[in-house]
Coordinates of C-alpha atoms in Angstrom, one line a residue:
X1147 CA 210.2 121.8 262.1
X1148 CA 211.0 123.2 258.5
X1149 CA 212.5 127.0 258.4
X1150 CA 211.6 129.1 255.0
X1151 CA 213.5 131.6 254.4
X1152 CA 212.0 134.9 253.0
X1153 CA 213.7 135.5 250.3
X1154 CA 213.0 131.7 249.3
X1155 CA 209.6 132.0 248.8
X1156 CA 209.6 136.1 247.2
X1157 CA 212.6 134.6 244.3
X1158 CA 210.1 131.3 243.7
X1159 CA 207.2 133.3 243.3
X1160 CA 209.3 136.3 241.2
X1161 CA 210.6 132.9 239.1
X1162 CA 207.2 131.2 238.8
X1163 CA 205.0 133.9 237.5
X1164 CA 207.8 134.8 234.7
X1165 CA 208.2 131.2 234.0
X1166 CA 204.5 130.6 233.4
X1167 CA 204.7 133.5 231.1
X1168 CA 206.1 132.1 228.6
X1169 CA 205.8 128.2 229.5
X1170 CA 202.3 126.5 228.7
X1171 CA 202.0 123.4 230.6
X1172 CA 202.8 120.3 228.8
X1173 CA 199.8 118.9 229.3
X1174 CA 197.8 122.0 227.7
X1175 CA 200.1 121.6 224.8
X1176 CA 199.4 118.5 223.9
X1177 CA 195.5 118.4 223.9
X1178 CA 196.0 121.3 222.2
X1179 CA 198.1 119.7 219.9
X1180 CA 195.8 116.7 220.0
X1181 CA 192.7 119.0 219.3
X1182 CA 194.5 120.8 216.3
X1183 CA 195.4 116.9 214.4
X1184 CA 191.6 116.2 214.7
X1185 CA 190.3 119.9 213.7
X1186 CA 188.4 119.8 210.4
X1187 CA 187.0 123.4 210.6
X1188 CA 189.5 125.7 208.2
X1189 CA 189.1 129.6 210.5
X1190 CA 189.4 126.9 213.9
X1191 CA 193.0 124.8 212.6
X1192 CA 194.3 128.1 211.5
X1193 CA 193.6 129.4 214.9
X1194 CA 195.4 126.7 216.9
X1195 CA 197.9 126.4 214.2
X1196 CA 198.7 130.1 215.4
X1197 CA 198.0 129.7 219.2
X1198 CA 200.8 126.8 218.8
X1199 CA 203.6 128.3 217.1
X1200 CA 203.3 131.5 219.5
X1201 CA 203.7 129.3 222.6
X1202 CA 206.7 127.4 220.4
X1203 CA 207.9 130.8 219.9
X1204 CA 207.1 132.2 223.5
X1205 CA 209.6 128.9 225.1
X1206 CA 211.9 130.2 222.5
X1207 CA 212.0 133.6 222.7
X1208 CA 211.3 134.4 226.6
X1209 CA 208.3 136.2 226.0
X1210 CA 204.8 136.5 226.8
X1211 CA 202.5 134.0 225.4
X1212 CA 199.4 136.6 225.3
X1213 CA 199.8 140.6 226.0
X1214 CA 197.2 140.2 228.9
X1215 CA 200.4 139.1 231.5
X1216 CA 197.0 138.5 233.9
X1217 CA 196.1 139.1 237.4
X1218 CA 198.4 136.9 239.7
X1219 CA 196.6 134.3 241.8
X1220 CA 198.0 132.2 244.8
X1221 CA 197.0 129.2 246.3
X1222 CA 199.5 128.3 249.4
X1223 CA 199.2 125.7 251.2
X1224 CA 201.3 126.4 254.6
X1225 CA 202.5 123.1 256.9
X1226 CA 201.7 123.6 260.5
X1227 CA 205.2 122.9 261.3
X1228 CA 206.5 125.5 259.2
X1229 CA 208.2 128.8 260.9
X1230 CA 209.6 131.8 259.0
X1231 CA 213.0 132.1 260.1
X1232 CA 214.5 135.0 259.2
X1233 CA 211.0 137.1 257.9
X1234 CA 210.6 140.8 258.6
X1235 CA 207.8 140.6 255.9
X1236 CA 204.1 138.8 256.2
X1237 CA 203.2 136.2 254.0
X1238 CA 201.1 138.4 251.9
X1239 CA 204.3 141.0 251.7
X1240 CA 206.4 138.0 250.1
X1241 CA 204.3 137.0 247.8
X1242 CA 203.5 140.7 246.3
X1243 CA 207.3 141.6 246.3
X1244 CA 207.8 138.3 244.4
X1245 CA 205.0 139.5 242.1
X1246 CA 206.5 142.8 242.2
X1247 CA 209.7 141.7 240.5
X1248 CA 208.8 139.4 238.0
X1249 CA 206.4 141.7 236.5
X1250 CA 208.9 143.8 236.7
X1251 CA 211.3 141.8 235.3
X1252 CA 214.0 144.4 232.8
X1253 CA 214.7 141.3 230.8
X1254 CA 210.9 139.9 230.1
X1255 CA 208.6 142.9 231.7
X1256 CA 205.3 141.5 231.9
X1257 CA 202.4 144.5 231.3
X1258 CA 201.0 145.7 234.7
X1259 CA 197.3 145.3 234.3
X1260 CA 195.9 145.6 238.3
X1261 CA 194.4 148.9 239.2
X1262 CA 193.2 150.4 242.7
X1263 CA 190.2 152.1 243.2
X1264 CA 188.1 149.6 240.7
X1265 CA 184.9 151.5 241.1
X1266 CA 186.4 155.1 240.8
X1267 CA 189.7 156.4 239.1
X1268 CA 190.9 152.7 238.5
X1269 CA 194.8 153.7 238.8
X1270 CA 197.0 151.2 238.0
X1271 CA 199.5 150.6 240.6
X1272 CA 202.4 149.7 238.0
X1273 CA 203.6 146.8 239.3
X1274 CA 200.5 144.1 238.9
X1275 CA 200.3 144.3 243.0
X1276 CA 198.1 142.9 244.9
X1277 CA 198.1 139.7 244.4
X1278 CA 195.1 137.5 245.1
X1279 CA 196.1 135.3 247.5
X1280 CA 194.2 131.8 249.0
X1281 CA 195.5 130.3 252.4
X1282 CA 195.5 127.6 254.2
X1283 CA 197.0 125.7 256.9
X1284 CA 197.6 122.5 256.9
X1285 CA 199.5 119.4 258.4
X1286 CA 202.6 118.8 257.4
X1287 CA 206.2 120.2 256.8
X1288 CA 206.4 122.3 253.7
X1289 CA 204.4 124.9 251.7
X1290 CA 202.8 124.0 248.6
X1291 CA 202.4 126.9 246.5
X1292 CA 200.1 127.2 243.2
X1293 CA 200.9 130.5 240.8
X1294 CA 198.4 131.3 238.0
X1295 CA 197.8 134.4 236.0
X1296 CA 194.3 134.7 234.6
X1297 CA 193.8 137.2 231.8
X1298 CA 190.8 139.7 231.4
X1299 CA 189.0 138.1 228.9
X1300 CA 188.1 134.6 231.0
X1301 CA 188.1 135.9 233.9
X1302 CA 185.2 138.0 232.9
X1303 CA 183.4 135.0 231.6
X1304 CA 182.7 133.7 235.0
X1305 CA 179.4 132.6 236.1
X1306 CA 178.1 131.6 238.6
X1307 CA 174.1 130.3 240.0
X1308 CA 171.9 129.2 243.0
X1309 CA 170.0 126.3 241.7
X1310 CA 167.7 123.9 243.0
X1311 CA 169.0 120.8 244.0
X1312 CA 166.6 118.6 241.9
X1313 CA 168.1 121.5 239.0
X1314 CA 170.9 119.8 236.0
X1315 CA 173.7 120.8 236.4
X1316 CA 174.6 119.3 232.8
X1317 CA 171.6 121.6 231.5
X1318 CA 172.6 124.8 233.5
X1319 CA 176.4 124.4 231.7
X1320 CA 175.4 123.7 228.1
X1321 CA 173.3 126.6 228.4
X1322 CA 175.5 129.0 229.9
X1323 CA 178.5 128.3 227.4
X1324 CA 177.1 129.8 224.2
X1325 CA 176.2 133.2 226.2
X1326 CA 179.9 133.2 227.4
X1327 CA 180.7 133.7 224.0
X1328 CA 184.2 133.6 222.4
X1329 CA 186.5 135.9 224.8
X1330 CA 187.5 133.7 226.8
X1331 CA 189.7 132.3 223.6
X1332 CA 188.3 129.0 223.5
X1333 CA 189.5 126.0 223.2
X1334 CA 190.4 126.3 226.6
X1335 CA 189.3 124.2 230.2
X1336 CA 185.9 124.8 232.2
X1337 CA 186.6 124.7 236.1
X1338 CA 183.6 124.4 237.7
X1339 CA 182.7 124.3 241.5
X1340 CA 179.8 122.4 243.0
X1341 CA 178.6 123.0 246.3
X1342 CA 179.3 125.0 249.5
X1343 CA 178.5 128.6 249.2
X1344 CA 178.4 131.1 246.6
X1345 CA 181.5 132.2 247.8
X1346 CA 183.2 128.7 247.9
X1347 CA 182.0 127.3 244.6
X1348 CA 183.7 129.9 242.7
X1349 CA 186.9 129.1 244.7
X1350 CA 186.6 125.7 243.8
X1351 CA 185.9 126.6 240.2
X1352 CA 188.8 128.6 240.0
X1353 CA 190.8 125.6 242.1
X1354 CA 190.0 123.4 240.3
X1355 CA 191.4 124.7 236.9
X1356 CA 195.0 123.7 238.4
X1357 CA 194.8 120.1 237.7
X1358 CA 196.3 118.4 235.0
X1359 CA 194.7 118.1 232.0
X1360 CA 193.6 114.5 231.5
X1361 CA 190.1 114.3 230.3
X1362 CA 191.1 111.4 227.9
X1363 CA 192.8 109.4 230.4
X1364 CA 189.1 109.9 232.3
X1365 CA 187.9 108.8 228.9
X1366 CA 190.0 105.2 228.6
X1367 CA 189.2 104.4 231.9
X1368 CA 185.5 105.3 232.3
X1369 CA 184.1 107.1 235.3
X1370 CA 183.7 106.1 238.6
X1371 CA 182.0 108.8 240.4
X1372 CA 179.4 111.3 239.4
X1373 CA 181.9 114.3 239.5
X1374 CA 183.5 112.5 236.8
X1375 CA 180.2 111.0 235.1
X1376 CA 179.3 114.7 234.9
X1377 CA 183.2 115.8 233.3
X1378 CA 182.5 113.3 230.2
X1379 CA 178.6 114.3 230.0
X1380 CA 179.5 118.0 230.0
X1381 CA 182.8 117.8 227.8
X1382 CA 180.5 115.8 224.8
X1383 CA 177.9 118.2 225.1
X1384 CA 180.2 121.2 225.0
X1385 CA 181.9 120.0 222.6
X1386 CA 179.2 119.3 220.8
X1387 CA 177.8 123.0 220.6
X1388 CA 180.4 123.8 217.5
X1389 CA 181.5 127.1 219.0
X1390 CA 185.3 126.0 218.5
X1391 CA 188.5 127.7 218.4
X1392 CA 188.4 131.6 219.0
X1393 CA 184.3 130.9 218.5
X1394 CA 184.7 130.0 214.3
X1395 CA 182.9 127.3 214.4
X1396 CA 184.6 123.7 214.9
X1397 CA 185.1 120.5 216.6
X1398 CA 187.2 121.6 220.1
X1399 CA 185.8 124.3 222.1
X1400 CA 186.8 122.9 225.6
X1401 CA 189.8 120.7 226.1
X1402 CA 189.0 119.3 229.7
X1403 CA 186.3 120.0 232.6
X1404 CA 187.5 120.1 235.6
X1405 CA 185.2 119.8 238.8
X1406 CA 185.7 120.1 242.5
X1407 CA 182.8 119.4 245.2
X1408 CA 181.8 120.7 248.7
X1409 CA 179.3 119.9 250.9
X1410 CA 176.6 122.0 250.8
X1411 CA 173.0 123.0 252.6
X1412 CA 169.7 121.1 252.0
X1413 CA 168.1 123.5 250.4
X1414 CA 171.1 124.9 248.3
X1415 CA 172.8 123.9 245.0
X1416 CA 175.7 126.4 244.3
X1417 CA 177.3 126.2 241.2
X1418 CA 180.0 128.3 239.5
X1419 CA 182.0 128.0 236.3
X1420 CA 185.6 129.9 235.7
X1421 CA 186.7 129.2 232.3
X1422 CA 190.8 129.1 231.4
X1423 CA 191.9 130.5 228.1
X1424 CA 194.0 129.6 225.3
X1425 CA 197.1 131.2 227.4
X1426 CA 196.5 128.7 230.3
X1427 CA 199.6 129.5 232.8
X1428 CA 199.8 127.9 236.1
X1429 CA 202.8 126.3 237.9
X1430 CA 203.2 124.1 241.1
X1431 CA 206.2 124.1 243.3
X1432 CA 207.1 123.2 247.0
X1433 CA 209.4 124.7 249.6
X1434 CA 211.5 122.6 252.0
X1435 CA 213.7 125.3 253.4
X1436 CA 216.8 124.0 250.9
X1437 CA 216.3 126.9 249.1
X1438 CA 214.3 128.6 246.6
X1439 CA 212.1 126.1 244.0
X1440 CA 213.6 124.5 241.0
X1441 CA 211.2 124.7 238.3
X1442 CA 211.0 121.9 235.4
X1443 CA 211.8 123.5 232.2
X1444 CA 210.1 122.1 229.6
X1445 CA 211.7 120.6 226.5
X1446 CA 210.7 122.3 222.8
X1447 CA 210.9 118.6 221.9
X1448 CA 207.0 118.5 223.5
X1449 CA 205.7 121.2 221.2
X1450 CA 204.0 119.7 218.3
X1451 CA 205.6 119.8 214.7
X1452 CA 203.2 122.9 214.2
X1453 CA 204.3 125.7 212.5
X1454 CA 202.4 128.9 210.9
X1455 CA 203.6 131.5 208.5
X1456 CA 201.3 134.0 206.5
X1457 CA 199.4 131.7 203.6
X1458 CA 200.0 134.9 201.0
X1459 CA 197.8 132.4 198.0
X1460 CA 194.7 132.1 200.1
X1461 CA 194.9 135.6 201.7
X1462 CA 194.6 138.8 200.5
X1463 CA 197.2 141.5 201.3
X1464 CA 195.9 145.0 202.3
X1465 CA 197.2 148.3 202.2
X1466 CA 195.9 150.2 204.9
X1467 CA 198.0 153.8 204.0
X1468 CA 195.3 153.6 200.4
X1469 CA 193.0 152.1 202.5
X1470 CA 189.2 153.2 201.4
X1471 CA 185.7 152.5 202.8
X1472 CA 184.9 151.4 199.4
X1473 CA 187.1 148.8 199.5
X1474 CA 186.1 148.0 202.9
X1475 CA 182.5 147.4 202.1
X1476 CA 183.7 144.9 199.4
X1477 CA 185.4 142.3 202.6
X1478 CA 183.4 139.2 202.8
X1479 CA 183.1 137.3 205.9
X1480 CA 185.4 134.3 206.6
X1481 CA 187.9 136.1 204.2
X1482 CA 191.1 136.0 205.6
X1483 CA 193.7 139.8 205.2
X1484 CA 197.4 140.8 205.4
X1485 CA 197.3 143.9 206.7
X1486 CA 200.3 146.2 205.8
X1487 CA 200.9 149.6 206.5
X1488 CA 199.8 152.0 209.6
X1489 CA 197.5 151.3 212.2
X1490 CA 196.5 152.8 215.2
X1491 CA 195.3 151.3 218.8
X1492 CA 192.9 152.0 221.3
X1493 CA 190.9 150.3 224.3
X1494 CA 188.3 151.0 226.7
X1495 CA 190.4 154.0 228.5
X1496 CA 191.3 156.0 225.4
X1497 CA 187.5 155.3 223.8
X1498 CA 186.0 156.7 227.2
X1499 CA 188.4 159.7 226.9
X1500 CA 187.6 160.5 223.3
X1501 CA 183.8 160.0 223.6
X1502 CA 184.5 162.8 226.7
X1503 CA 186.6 164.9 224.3
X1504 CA 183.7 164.2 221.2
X1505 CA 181.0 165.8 223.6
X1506 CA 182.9 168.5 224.6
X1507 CA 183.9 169.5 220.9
X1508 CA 187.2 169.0 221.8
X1509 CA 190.1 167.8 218.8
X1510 CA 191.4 164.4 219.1
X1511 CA 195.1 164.0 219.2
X1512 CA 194.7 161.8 215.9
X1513 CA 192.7 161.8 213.0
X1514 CA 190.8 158.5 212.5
X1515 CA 189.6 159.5 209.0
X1516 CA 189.8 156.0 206.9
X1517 CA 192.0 154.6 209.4
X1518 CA 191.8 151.4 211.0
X1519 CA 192.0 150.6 215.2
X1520 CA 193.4 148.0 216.9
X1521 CA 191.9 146.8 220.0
X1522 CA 195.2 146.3 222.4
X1523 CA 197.0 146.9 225.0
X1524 CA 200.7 145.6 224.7
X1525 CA 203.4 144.7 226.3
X1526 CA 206.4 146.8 226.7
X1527 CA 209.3 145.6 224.0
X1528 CA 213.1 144.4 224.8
X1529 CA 215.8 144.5 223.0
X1530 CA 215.3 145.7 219.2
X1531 CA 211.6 144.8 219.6
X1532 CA 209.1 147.7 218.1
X1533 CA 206.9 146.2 220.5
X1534 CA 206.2 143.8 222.9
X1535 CA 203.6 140.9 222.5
X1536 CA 200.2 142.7 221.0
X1537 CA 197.2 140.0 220.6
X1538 CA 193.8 141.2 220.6
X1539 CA 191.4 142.1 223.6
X1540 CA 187.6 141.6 223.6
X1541 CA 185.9 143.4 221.3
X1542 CA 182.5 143.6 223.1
X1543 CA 184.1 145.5 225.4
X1544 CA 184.1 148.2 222.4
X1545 CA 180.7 147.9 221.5
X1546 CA 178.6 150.6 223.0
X1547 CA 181.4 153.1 221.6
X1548 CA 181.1 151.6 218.1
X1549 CA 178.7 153.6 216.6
X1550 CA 180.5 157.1 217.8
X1551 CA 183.4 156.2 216.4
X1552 CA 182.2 154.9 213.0
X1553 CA 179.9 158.1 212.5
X1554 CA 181.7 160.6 214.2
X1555 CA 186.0 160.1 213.8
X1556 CA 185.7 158.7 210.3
X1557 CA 187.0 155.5 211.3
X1558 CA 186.7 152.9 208.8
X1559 CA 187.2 149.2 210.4
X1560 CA 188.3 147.6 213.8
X1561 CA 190.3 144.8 215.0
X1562 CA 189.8 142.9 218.1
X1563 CA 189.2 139.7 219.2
X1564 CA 185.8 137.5 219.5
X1565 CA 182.6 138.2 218.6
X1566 CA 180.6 141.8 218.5
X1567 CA 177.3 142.6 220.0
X1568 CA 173.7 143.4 218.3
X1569 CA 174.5 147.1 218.5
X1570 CA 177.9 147.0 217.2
X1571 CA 177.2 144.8 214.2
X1572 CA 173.8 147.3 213.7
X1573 CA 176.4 150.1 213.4
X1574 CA 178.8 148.1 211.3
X1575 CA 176.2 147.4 209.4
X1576 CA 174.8 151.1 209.1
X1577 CA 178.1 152.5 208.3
X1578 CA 179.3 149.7 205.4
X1579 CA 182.4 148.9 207.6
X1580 CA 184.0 145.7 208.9
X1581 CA 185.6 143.9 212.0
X1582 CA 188.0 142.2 212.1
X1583 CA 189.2 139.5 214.0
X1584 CA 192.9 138.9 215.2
X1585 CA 193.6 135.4 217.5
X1586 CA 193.9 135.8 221.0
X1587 CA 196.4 133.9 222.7
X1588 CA 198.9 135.0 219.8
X1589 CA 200.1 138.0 221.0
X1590 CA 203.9 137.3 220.3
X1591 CA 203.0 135.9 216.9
X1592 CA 201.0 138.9 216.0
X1593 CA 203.8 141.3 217.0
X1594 CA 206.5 140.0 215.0
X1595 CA 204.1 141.6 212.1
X1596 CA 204.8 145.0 214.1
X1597 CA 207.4 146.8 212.4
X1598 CA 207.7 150.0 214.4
X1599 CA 205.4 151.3 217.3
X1600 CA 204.6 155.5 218.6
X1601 CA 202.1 156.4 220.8
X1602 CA 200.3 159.0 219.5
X1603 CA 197.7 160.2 222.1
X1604 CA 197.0 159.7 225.5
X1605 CA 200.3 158.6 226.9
X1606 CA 199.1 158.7 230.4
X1607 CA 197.4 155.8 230.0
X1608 CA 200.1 153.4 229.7
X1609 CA 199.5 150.5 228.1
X1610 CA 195.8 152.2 227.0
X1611 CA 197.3 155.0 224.9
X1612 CA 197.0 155.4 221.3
X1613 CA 199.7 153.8 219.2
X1614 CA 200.5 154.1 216.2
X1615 CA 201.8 150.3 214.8
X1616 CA 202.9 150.1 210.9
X1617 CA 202.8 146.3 210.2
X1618 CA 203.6 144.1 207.6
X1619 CA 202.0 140.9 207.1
X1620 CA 199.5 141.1 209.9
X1621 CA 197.0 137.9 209.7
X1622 CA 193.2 138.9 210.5
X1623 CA 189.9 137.3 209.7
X1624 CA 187.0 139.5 208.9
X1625 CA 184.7 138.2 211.4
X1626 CA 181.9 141.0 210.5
X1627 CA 181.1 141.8 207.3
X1628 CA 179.5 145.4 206.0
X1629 CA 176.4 143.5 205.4
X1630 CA 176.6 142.8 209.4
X1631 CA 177.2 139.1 208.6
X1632 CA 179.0 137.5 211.7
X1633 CA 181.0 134.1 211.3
X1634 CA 180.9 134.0 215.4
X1635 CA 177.4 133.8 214.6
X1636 CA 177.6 131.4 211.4
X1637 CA 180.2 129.3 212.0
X1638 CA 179.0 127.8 215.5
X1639 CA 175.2 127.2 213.5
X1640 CA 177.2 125.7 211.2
X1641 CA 179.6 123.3 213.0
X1642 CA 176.6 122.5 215.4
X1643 CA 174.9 121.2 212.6
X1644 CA 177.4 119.7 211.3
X1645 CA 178.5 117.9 214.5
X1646 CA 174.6 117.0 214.6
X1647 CA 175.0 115.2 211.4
X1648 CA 172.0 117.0 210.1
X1649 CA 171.7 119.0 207.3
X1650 CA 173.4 122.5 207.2
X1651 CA 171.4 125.4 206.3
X1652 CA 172.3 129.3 207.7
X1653 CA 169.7 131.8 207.4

């Protein structure tokens, strides 16, 4: 019989999720460090070469990898012999009060991104609480215990389908992939779950995405069953679709498949598919009852000899306080911008509030006239930080507000991350502006360009307000051209092709 104590398990939970915010996993690092030596694409290497030298940084620095801190998920595996000695809480109650405190952690506070109510007022509860928590019982003596935190912008790339069984499974994935599109920062790992239920594949999908990374150990040694004849077939022909890093076109776009397997009905073929992003954060740990868990700290020796600074030859430096939407227009796609000056920020709460305040002829707390927004939602700062970690959210998110903004605030260009929809390129287009494209998964990179921070508008929101950033030296990619040119459209055609060994030719 093994006694836990409560406080045991709330301190190595509280330990694990702010450990795994700043920690990758060494084996993510170095097939991402692997995938960055073999990278030919120019837009992809520099976007690993940033996604590297932010984690560097993060192990460094203590900070949050990416700004999205994620949604905190729990596998726990509890030994049947196991008793709670001294607990006055549940199970459930330790794990959210060990949630509770690392995300509220005053030395590394990791942004609270949960909210109640999900189909009403969406209030966030300020603390990233409730966890998501799996169970289950098993023999033994201990509890194993898995903590992850999965961002926003994968998370929502989940699928999930009901095939038939005599369906390909190989087919269904290669297809899916390309509509997932590029916000789920790619190059990252596909878990996918076969079998069971609906309900139980995507468990398994999601499960299965805390294994080690070790495709090209599956590689040397060759397959053996056709879970992992399926891993190599769907990793080539992934790979092989040239979507690449941050969706620019290039050689990685997945660094590992992962697959787990149920049984399932006669007539049934479930399969679902969780992708894991360039901030991949996951730890495991076990509890004896000698005390709280120890976790391995990794050594900077295991980071790659990667290192990126602002390329100030090949890149053209912007001043966005002159800024004009003349000069705007001129941006080419693929070009790559140092933004300096003042920018300001805004998300799906604070465009919802302003298209509310637009129809009812109501004046916005800023002016957007020739101004340029930012697409975040960051962390708070420490110490003499203007701000804390600030990468990118998904653009598409963005997209059905695009065309108010541009024709109605005077707004001039945007910066998110991935790729835009039909209608916001159409309005991009229409209005001779530009988007641009900042690196997910570099959120502590990009705020070292963040010289000071305000909010400006619509502090209630938290994390959603309006800021006001003035950066220097802030690296961006202009993803969308005025002439509604996309490279998440060209450079995936492109790379595809060129993968193909065919001829490349872009309409």
């Amino acid at each position: 019989m093994t006694y836990i104590k409560q406080n045991d398990l709330i301190q190595s939970v509280a330990d694990a999720f702010q450990f795994i915010s700043y920690y990758h996993p060494k084996d993510f690092i170095s097939a991402m460090g692997k995938a960055y030596e073999l990278e030919q694409g120019v837009a992809a290497k520099d976007a690993i070469a940033q996604i590297l030298t932010n984690s560097r940084m993060c192990a460094e620095g203590h900070r949050p990898m990416c700004q999205d801190t994620g949604i905190a998920v729990v596998f726990l595996k509890i030994g049947m012999n196991v008793q709670w000695g001294d607990a006055t809480m549940s199970v459930t109650e330790m794990v959210n009060e060990g949630v509770r405190r690392a995300y509220m952690n005053p030395d590394n506070p990791l942004r609270a991104s949960v909210l109640t109510d999900p189909a009403g007022k969406r209030k966030n509860t300020g603390d990233n609480t409730p966890a998501v928590i799996h169970y289950e019982i098993v023999p033994g003596d201990d509890v194993e215990v898995i903590c992850a935190a999965k961002g926003g912008g994968s998370e929502n790339k989940a699928k999930m389908v009901m095939l038939n069984p005599s369906d390909s499974i190989v087919d269904w994935v290669v297809k899916t992939v390309p509509t997932m599109g590029a916000g789920w920062c790619p190059p990252g790992i596909l878990g996918i779950g076969i079998g069971g239920t609906p309900e139980k594949a995507m468990l398994m999908a999601k499960e299965s995405l805390m294994g080690p990374v070790d495709i090209q150990e599956l590689i040397a040694r060759g397959a053996k069953t056709r879970a992992e004849e399926l891993r190599l077939e769907i990793y080539e022909k992934v790979n092989k679709l040239g979507i690449g890093a941050q969706g620019l076109g290039g050689l990685a776009t997945v660094l590992d498949i992962k697959i787990m397997e149920y049984p399932t009905h006669a007539a049934s073929l479930p399969v679902a598919m969780i992708p894991n992003c360039a901030a991949t954060r996951h730890v495991h740990f076990h509890l004896h009852g000698d005390g709280p868990a120890i976790l391995e700290k990794p050594s900077l020796s295991d980071w790659p000899d990667v290192t990126w600074t602002p390329d100030t030859k090949k890149s053209k430096r912007v001043n966005l306080d002159t800024l004009t939407a003349q000069e705007v227009a001129g941006w080419k796609e693929g070009e790559t911008l140092l933004l300096n000056g003042k920018i300001l920020t805004g998300r799906d709460a604070a465009h919802k509030r302003i298209a509310d305040m637009l129809a009812k002829g109501e004046e916005l707390p800023v002016s957007f006239k020739n101004r340029v927004i930012y697409y975040v939602g960051p962390v708070d700062p420490v110490g003499s930080e203007a701000v804390g970690p600030a990468g990118p959210t998904t653009s598409t998110r963005m997209d059905k507000f695009t065309e108010m903004m541009l024709a109605q605030t005077g707004l001039i260009s945007m910066i998110g991350k991935a790729e835009r929809g039909p209608a916001a390129i159409e309005a991009i287009k229409k209005h001779k502006s530009a988007y641009l494209m900042a690196v997910g998964g570099a959120a502590y990179l990009v705020s070292k360009a963040i010289q000071t921070a305000k909010v400006v508008g619509f502090a209630d929101l938290g994390m959603e307000a309006i800021y006001e950033f003035d950066v220097k030296d802030m690296p961006v990619t202009v993803a969308v051209s005025s002439a509604g040119i996309s490279m998440h459209e060209t450079g995936p055609k492109e790379w595809q092709a060129k993968i193909a060994g065919i001829p490349v030719t872009i309409a």
